[in-house]
Tab-separated table of C-alpha atoms in Angstrom:
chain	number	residue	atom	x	y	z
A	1	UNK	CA	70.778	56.896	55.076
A	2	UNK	CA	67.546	55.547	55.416
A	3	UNK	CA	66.801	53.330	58.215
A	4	UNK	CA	63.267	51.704	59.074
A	5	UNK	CA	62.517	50.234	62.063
A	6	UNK	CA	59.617	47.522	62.945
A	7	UNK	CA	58.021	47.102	66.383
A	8	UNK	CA	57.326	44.590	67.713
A	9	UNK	CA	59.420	42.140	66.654
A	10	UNK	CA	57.099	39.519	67.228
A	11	UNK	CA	53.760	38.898	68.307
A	12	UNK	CA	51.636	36.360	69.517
A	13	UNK	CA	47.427	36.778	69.658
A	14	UNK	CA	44.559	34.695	70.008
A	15	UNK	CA	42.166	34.318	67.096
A	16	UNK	CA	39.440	36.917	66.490
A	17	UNK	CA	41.458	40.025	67.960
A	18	UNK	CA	42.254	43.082	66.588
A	19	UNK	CA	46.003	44.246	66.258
A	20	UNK	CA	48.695	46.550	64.955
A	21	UNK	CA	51.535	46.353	63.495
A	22	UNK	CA	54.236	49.639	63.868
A	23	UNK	CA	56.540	50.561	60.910
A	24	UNK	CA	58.688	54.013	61.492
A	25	UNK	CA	61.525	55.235	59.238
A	26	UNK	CA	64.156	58.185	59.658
A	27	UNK	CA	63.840	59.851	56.306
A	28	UNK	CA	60.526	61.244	56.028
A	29	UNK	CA	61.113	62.328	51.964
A	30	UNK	CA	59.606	58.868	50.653
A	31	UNK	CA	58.121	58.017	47.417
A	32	UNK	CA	55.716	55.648	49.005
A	33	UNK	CA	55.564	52.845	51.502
A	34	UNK	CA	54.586	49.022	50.918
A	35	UNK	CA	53.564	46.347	53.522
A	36	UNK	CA	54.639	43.223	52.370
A	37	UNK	CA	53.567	39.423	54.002
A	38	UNK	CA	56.366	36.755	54.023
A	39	UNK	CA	55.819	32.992	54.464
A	40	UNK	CA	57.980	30.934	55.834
A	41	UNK	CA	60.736	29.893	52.771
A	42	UNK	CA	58.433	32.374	50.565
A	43	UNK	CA	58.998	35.094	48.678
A	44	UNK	CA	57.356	38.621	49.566
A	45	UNK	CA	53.467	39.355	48.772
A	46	UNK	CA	52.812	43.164	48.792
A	47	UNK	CA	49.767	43.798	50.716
A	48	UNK	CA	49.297	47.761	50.095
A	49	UNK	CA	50.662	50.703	48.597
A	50	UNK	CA	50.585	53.940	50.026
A	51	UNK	CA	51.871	56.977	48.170
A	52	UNK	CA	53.916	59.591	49.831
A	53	UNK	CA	50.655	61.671	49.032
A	54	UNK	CA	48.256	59.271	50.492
A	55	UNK	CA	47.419	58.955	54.431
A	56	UNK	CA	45.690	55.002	54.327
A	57	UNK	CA	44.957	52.130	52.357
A	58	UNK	CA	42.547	49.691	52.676
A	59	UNK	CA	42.277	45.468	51.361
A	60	UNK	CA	39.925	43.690	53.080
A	61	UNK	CA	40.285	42.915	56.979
A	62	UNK	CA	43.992	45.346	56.788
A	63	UNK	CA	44.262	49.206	56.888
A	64	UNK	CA	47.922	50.536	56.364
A	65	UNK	CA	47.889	54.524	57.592
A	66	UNK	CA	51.033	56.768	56.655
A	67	UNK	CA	52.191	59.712	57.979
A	68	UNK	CA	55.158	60.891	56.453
A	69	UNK	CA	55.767	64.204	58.818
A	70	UNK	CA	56.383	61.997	61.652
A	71	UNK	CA	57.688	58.857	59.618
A	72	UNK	CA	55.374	56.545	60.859
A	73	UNK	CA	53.293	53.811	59.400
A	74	UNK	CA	50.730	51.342	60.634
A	75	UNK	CA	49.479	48.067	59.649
A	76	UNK	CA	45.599	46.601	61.134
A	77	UNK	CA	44.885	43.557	60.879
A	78	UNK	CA	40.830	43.708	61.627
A	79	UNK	CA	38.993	39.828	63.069
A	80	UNK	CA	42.633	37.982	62.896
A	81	UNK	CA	42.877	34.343	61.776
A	82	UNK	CA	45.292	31.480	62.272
A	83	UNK	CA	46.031	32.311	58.075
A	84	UNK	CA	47.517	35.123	58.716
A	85	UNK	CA	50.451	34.115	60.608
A	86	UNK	CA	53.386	35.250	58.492
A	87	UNK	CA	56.386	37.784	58.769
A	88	UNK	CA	54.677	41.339	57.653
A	89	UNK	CA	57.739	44.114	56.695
A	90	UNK	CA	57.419	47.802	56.286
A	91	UNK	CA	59.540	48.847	53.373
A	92	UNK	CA	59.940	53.004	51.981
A	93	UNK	CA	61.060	53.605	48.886
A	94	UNK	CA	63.449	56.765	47.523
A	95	UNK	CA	62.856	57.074	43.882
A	96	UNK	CA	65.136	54.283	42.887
A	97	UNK	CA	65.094	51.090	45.619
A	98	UNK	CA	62.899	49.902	48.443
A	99	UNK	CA	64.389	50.002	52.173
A	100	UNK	CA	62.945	47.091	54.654
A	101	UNK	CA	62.619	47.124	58.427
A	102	UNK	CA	63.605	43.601	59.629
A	103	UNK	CA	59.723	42.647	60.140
A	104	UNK	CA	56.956	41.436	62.863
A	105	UNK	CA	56.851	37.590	63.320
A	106	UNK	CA	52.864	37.074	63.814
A	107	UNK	CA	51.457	33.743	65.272
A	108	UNK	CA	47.868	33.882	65.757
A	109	UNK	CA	46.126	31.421	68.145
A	110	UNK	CA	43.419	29.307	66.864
B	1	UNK	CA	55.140	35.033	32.483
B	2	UNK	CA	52.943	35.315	35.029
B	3	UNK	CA	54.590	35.945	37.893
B	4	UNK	CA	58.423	36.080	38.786
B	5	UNK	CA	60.705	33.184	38.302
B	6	UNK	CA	63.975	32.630	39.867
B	7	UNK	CA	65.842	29.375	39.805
B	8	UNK	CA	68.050	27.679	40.907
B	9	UNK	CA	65.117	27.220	44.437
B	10	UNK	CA	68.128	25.967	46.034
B	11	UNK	CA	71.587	26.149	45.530
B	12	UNK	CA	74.474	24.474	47.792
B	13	UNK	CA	77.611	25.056	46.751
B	14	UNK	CA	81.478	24.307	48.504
B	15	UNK	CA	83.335	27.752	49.608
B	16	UNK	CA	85.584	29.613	46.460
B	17	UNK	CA	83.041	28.051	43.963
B	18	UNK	CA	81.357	30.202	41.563
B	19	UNK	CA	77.334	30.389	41.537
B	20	UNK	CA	74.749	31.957	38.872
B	21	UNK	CA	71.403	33.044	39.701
B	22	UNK	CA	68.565	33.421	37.637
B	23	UNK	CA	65.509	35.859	37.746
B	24	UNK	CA	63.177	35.874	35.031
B	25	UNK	CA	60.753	39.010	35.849
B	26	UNK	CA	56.980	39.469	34.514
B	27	UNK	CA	56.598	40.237	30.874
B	28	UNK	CA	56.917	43.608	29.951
B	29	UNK	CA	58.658	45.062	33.126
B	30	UNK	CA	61.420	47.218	32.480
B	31	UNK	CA	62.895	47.516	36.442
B	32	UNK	CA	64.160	44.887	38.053
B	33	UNK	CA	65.886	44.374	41.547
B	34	UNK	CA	68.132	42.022	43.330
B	35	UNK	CA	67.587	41.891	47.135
B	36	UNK	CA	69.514	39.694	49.632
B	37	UNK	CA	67.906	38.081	52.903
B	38	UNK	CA	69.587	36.367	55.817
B	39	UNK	CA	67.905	34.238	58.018
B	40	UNK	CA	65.300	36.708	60.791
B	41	UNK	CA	66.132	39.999	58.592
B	42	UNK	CA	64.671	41.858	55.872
B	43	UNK	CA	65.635	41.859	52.460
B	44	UNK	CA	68.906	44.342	52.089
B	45	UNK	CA	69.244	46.072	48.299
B	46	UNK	CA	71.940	45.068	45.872
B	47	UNK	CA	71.275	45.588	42.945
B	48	UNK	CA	68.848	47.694	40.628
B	49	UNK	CA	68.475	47.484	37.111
B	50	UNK	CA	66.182	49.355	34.403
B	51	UNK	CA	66.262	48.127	31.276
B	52	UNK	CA	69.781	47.081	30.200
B	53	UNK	CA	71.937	49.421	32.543
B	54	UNK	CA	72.428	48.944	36.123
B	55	UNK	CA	70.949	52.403	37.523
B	56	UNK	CA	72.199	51.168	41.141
B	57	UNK	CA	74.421	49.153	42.416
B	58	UNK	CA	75.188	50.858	45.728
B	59	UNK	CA	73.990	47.963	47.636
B	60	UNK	CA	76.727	45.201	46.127
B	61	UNK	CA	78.836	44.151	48.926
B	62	UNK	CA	82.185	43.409	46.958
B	63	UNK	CA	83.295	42.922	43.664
B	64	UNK	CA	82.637	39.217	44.023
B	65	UNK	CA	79.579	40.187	43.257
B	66	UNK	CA	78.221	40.733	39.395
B	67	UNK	CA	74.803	41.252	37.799
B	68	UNK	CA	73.734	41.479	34.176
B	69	UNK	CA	70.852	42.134	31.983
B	70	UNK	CA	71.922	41.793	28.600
B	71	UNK	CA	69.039	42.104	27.009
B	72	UNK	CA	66.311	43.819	29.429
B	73	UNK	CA	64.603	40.844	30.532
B	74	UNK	CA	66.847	38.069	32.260
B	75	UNK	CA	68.924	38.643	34.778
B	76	UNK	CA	71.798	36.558	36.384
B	77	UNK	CA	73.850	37.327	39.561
B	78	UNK	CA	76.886	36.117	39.684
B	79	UNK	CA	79.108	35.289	42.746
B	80	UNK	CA	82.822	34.579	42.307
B	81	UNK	CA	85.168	32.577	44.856
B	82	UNK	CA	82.240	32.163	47.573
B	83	UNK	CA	82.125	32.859	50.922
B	84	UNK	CA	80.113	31.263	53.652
B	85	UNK	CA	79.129	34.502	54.641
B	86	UNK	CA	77.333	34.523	51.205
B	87	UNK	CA	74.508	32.288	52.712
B	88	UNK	CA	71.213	33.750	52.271
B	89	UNK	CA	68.195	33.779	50.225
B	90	UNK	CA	68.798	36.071	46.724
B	91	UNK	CA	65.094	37.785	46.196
B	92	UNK	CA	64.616	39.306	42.767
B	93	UNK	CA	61.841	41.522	42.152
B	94	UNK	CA	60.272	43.805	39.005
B	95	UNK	CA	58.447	46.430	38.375
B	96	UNK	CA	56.455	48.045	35.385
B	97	UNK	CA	57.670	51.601	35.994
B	98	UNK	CA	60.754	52.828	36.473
B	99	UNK	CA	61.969	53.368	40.358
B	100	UNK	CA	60.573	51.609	43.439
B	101	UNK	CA	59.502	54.817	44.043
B	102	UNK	CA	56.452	54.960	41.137
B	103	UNK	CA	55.315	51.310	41.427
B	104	UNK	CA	54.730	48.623	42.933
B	105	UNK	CA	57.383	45.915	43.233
B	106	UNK	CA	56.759	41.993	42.683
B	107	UNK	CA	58.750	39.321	44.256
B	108	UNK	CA	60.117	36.012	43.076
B	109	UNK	CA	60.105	32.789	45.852
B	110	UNK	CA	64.014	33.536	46.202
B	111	UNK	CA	67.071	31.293	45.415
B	112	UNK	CA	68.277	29.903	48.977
B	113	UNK	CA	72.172	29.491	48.706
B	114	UNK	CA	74.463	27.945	51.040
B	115	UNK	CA	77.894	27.682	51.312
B	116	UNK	CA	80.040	24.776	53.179
């Protein structure tokens, strides 16, 4: 059964820094992997896509990286602002249904 | 439409009722999903449908639980004789290819529903 696992929980930062968000899964045959940002009493926003073939994906100030052999994903969030506070989950797909970690509560400082 | 719809937003409802929720997924999208979120975890499956059939339903937790798609577009969720462990937020999502594992999946704003 897959099982995906987000650290840290959550995380607090002051404006303007750098940061990354960890993503890591126990079944390494995925289909892809999706980072998704969650407001508070929001649904889910996917952020990027990265097939099982791909190793990063890139929108803007975020780069997600993938690598499958070691089931391990990564989230950057490049210059952070005070909009981006907002849950962030990790979720891997099998061919049929997507499998979340529990996510990464980010505050960021103004 | 343009985006996914579910409604009720927010549904309170007395334990042993019976509740209905509605997802209306973006035109044209043959996969649809039915996710359910408690409060500080993420979204657990239920339910996965493409087209009419059901092609999952692995992640149902009981047979309280129901979903249709009658005709390929709407679909409903049904909960029979609530529990107030059936407090959550009901996410439905779609895709235009078949299989989370081929596309990528859009989310509706949820139905919250609570049970007294």
């Amino acid at each position: 059964k897959q099982e995906v696992t987000q650290i840290p929980a959550a995380l607090s930062v002051p404006e303007g820094e750098n940061l990354v968000l960890n993503c890591s899964f126990t079944d390494s045959a995925i289909y892809n992997l999706q980072w998704f940002r969650q407001d508070p009493g929001k649904g889910l926003t996917s952020l990027l896509l990265i097939q099982s073939s791909q190793r990063e994906q890139t929108s803007g100030r975020l780069n997600a990286s993938l690598d499958k052999s070691s089931g391990r994903s990564t989230l950057y969030i490049a210059a952070s602002q005070p909009g981006d506070s907002a849950t962030y989950l990790c979720a891997v797909s099998g061919a049929q249904k997507l499998v979340f970690g529990q996510g990464t509560r980010l505050t960021i400082n103004p | 439409g343009a985006g996914v719809s579910q409604t009720p937003s927010n549904k309170v409802t007395e334990k042993g009722k019976y509740v209905e929720l509605r997802c209306d997924p973006i035109s044209g999208h043959t996969a649809l999903y039915w996710y359910r979120q408690s409060l500080g975890q993420g979204p657990e499956f239920l339910i996965y449908f493409q087209g009419t059939g059901a092609a999952d339903d692995s992640g149902l937790p009981n047979d309280r639980f129901f979903a249709v798609r009658p005709e390929g577009s709407v679909s409903t969720l049904k909960i029979q004789r609530t529990e107030r462990g059936d407090s959550a937020v009901y996410l439905c999502a779609s895709s235009g290819l078949a299989g989370a594992g081929w596309g990528e999946l859009f989310f509706g704003e949820g139905s919250r529903l609570t049970v007294l």
